[in-house]
Coordinates of C-alpha atoms and ligand atoms in Angstrom, one line a residue:
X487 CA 0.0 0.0 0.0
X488 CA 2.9 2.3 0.8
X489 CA 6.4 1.8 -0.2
X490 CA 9.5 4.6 0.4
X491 CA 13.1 4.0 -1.0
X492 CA 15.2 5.8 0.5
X493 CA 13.6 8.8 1.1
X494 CA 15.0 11.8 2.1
X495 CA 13.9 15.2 3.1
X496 CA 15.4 18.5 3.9
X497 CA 14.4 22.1 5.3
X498 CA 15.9 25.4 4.7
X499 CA 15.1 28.1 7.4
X500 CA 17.6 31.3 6.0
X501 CA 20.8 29.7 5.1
X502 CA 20.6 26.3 7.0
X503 CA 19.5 23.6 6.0
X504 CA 18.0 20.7 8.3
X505 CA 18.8 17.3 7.3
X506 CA 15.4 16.1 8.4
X507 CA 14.5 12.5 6.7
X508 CA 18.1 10.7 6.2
X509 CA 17.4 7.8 3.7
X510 CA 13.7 6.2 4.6
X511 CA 12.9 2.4 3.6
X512 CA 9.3 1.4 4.9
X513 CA 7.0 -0.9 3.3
X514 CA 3.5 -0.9 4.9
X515 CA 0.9 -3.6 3.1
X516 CA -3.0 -2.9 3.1
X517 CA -4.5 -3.8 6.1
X518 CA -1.7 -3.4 8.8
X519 CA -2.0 -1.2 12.2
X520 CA 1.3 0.7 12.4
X521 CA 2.8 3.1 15.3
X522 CA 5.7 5.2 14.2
X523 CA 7.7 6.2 17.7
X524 CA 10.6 8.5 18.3
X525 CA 11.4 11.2 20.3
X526 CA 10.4 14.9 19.4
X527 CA 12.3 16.4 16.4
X528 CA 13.1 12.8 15.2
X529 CA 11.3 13.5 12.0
X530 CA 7.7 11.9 13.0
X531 CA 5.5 14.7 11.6
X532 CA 7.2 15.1 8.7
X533 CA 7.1 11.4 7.8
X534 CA 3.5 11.5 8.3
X535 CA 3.0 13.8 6.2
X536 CA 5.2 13.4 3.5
X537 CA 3.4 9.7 3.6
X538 CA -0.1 11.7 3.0
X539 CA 0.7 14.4 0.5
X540 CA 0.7 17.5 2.8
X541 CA 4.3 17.3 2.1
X542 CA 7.0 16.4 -0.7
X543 CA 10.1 14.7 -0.3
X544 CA 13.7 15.9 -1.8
X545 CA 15.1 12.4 -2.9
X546 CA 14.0 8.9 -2.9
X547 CA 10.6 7.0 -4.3
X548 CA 7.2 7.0 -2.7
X549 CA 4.8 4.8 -4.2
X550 CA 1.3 5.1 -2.7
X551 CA -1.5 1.8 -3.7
X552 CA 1.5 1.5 -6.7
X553 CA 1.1 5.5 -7.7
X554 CA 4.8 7.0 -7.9
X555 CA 4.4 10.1 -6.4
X556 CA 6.6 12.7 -7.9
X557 CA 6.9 16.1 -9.0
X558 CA 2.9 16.7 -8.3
X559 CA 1.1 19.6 -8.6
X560 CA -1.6 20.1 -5.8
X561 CA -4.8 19.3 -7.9
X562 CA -3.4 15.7 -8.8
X563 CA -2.1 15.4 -4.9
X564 CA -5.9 16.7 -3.5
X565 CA -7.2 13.9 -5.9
X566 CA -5.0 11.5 -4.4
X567 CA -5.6 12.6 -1.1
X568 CA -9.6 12.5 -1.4
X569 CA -9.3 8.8 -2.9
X570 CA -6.9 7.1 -0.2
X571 CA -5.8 9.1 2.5
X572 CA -8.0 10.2 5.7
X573 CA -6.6 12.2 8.5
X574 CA -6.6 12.3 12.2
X575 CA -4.7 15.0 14.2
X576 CA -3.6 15.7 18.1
X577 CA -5.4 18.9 18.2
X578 CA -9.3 17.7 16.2
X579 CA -8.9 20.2 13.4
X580 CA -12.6 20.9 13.5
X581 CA -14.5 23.8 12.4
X582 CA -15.8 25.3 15.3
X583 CA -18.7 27.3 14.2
X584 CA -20.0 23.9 12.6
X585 CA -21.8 21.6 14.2
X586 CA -20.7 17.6 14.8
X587 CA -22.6 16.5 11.6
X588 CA -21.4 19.3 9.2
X589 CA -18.1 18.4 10.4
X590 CA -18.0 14.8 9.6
X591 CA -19.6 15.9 6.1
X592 CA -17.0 18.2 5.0
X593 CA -15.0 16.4 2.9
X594 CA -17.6 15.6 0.7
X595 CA -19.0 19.3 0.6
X596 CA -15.5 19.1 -1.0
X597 CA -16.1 16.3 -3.3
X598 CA -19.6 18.3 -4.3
X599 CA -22.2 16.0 -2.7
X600 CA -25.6 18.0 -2.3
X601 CA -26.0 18.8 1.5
X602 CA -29.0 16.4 2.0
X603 CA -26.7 13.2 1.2
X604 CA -23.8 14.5 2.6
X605 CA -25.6 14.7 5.6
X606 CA -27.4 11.8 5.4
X607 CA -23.7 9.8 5.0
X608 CA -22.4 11.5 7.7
X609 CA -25.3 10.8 10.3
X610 CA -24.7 7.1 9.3
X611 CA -20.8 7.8 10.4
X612 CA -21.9 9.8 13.4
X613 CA -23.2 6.4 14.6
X614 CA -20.4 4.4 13.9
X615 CA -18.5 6.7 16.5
X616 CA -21.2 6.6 18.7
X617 CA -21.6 10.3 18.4
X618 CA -25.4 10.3 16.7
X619 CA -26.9 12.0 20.0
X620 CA -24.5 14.4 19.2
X621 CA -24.9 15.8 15.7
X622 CA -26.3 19.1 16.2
X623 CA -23.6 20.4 18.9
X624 CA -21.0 22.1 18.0
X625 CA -17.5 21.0 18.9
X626 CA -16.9 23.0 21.7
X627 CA -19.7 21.6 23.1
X628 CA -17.8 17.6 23.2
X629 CA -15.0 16.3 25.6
X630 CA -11.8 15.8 24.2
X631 CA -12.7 12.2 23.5
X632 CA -15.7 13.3 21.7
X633 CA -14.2 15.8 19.4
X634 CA -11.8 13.2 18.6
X635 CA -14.1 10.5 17.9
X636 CA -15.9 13.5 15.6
X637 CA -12.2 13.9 13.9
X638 CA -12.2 9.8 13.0
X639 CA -15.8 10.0 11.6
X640 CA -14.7 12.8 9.7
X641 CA -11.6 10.9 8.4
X642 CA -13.5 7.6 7.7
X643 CA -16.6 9.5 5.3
X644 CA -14.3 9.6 2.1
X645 CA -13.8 6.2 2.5
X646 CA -10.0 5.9 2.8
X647 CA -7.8 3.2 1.9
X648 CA -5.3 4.5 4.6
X649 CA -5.6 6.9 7.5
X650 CA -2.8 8.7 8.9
X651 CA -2.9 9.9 12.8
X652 CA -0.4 12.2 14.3
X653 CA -0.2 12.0 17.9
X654 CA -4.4 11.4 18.2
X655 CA -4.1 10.8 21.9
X656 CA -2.0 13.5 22.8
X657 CA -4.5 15.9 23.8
X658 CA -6.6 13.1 25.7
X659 CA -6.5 11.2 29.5
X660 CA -5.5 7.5 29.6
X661 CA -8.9 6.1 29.9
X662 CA -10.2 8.3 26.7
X663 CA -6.7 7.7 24.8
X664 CA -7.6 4.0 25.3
X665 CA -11.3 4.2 23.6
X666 CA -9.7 6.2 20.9
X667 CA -7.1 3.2 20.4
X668 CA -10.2 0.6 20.6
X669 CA -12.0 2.5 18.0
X670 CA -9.0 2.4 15.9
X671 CA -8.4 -0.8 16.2
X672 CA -12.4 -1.5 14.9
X673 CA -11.5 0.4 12.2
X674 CA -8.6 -1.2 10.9
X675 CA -10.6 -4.9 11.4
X676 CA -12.8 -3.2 8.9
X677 CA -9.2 -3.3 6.8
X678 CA -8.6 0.2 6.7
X679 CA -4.7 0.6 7.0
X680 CA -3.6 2.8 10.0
X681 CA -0.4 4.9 10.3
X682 CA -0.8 6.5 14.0
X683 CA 2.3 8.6 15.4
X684 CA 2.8 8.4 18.8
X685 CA 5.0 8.9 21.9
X686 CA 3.5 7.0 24.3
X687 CA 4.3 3.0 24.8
X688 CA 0.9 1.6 25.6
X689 CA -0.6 3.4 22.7
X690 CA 2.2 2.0 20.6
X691 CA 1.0 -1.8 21.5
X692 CA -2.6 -1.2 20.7
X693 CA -0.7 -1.9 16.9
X694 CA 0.8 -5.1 15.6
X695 CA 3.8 -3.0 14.4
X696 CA 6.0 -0.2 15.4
X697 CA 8.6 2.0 13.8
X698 CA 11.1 3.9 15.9
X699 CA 12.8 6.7 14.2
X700 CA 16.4 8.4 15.2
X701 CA 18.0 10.9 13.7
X702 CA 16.2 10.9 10.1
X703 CA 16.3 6.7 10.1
X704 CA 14.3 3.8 11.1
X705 CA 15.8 2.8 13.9
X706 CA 13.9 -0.4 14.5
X707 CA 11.0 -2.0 13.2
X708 CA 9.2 -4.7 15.3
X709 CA 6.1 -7.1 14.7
X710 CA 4.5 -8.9 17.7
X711 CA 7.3 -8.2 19.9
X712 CA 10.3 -9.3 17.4
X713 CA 12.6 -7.4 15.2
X714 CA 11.3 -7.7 12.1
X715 CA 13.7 -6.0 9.9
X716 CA 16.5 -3.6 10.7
X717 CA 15.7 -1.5 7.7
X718 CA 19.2 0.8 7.6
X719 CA 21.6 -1.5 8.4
X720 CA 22.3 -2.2 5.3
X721 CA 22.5 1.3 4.3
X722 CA 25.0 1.4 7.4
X723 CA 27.5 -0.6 6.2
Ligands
ADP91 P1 8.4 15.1 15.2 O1 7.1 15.0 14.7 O2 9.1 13.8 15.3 O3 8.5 15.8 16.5 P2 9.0 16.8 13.0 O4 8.9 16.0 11.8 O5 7.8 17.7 13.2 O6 9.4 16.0 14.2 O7 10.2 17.8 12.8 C1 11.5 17.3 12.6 C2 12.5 18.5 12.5 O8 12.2 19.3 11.4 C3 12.4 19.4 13.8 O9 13.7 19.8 14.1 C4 11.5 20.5 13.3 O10 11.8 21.7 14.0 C5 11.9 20.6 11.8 N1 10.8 21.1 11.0 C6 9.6 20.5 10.8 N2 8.8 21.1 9.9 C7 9.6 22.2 9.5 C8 9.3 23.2 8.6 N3 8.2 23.4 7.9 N4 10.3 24.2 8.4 C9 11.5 24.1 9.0 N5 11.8 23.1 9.9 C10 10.8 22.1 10.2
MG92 MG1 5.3 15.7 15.4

């Protein structure tokens, strides 16, 4: 589903330039639940969203469901985005004058579904989330949990092949971090592939896979509790 060859990214802030992603190899097949780990600066973020289009990398090959992403324009990425990719973030990213169902139906106000439908659809997802009792209050109105929950419907409405989450418990409590996980974990039974950052270690099991970056690399890379590949070392030598 998504394959990087060593990919590499860089920023320039003035006349530096910040050697950010060091040579990425990472295969992730439909279907798998994936944490990606490592400490702040390591390079997470920008992964993430190199991975879903937000970003571009300087060197290297992505291939996304067997596209070769390179040298896009935003029009072909926003396709490509709208047809595979959904997105879950630390802080919600809702609208706040809109209420819980207009949020969830955004992204097909996008696609240009008439309001009716797209509302209809996104009462379906409100259930999903548990959040129908909820549809006419506005975000502010929800707990943390809540709004998050609201964030996943939102990302599952397009009908993604992948969904990408950076840090999605970070703003939440253990107990609510832990529903969010279960959810997540219903979802990707569905056989929705999941890429979810995270920092914390008992969000990171809740997968069958993690990724720890250092540095710009994959550090390790472990299934079910063994190393499953020590993707740089061969790079290393
Ligand atoms: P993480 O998510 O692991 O904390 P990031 O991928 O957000 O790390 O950032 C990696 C490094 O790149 C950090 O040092 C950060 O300051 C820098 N960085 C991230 N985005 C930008 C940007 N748009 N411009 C300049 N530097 C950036
Ligand atoms: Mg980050």
């Amino acid at each position: 589903m998504i394959k990087l060859n060593n990919i590499h990214k860089s920023y320039q802030t003035g006349n530096n330039s910040l050697h950010v992603l060091k040579g990425i190899n990472l295969e992730v097949n439909a279907g798998e639940m994936v944490a990606v780990m490592g400490s702040s600066g390591s390079g997470k973020s920008t992964l993430l969203n190199i991975i879903g289009l937000l970003d571009v990398h300087d060197q290297g090959d992505y291939y996304l469901d067997g596209n070769l992403i390179k040298g896009m324009n935003e029009t072909k990425a926003a396709l490509l985005r709208n047809k595979f990719l959904g997105f879950v973030f630390q802080s919600f990213n809702l609208i706040s004058f809109k209420n819980a169902v207009e949020n969830v139906a955004l992204p097909l106000y996008y696609q240009g579904v008439s309001r009716r439908k797209r509302n209809k659809i996104a009462m379906e997802y409100l259930d999903r989330v548990g959040l129908l009792p909820w549809a006419d209050h506005l975000p502010n109105e929800l707990s943390g949990g809540q709004k998050q929950r609201l964030a996943i419907a939102r990302s599952l409405i397009g009908n993604p092949k992948v969904i990408l989450a950076d840090e999605p418990t970070g703003a939440l409590d253990s107990v609510t971090s832990s529903e969010v996980m279960d959810l997540f974990q219903e979802i990707n039974q569905s056989g929705i592939t999941l890429i979810i950052v995270t920092h914390e270690n008992d969000i990171a099991h809740k997968t069958q896979r993690i990724i720890k970056l250092h540095d710009g690399l994959i550090d390790t890379d472990h299934k079910n509790g063994r190393t499953k590949i020590e993707t740089n070392a061969v790079f290393a030598i």
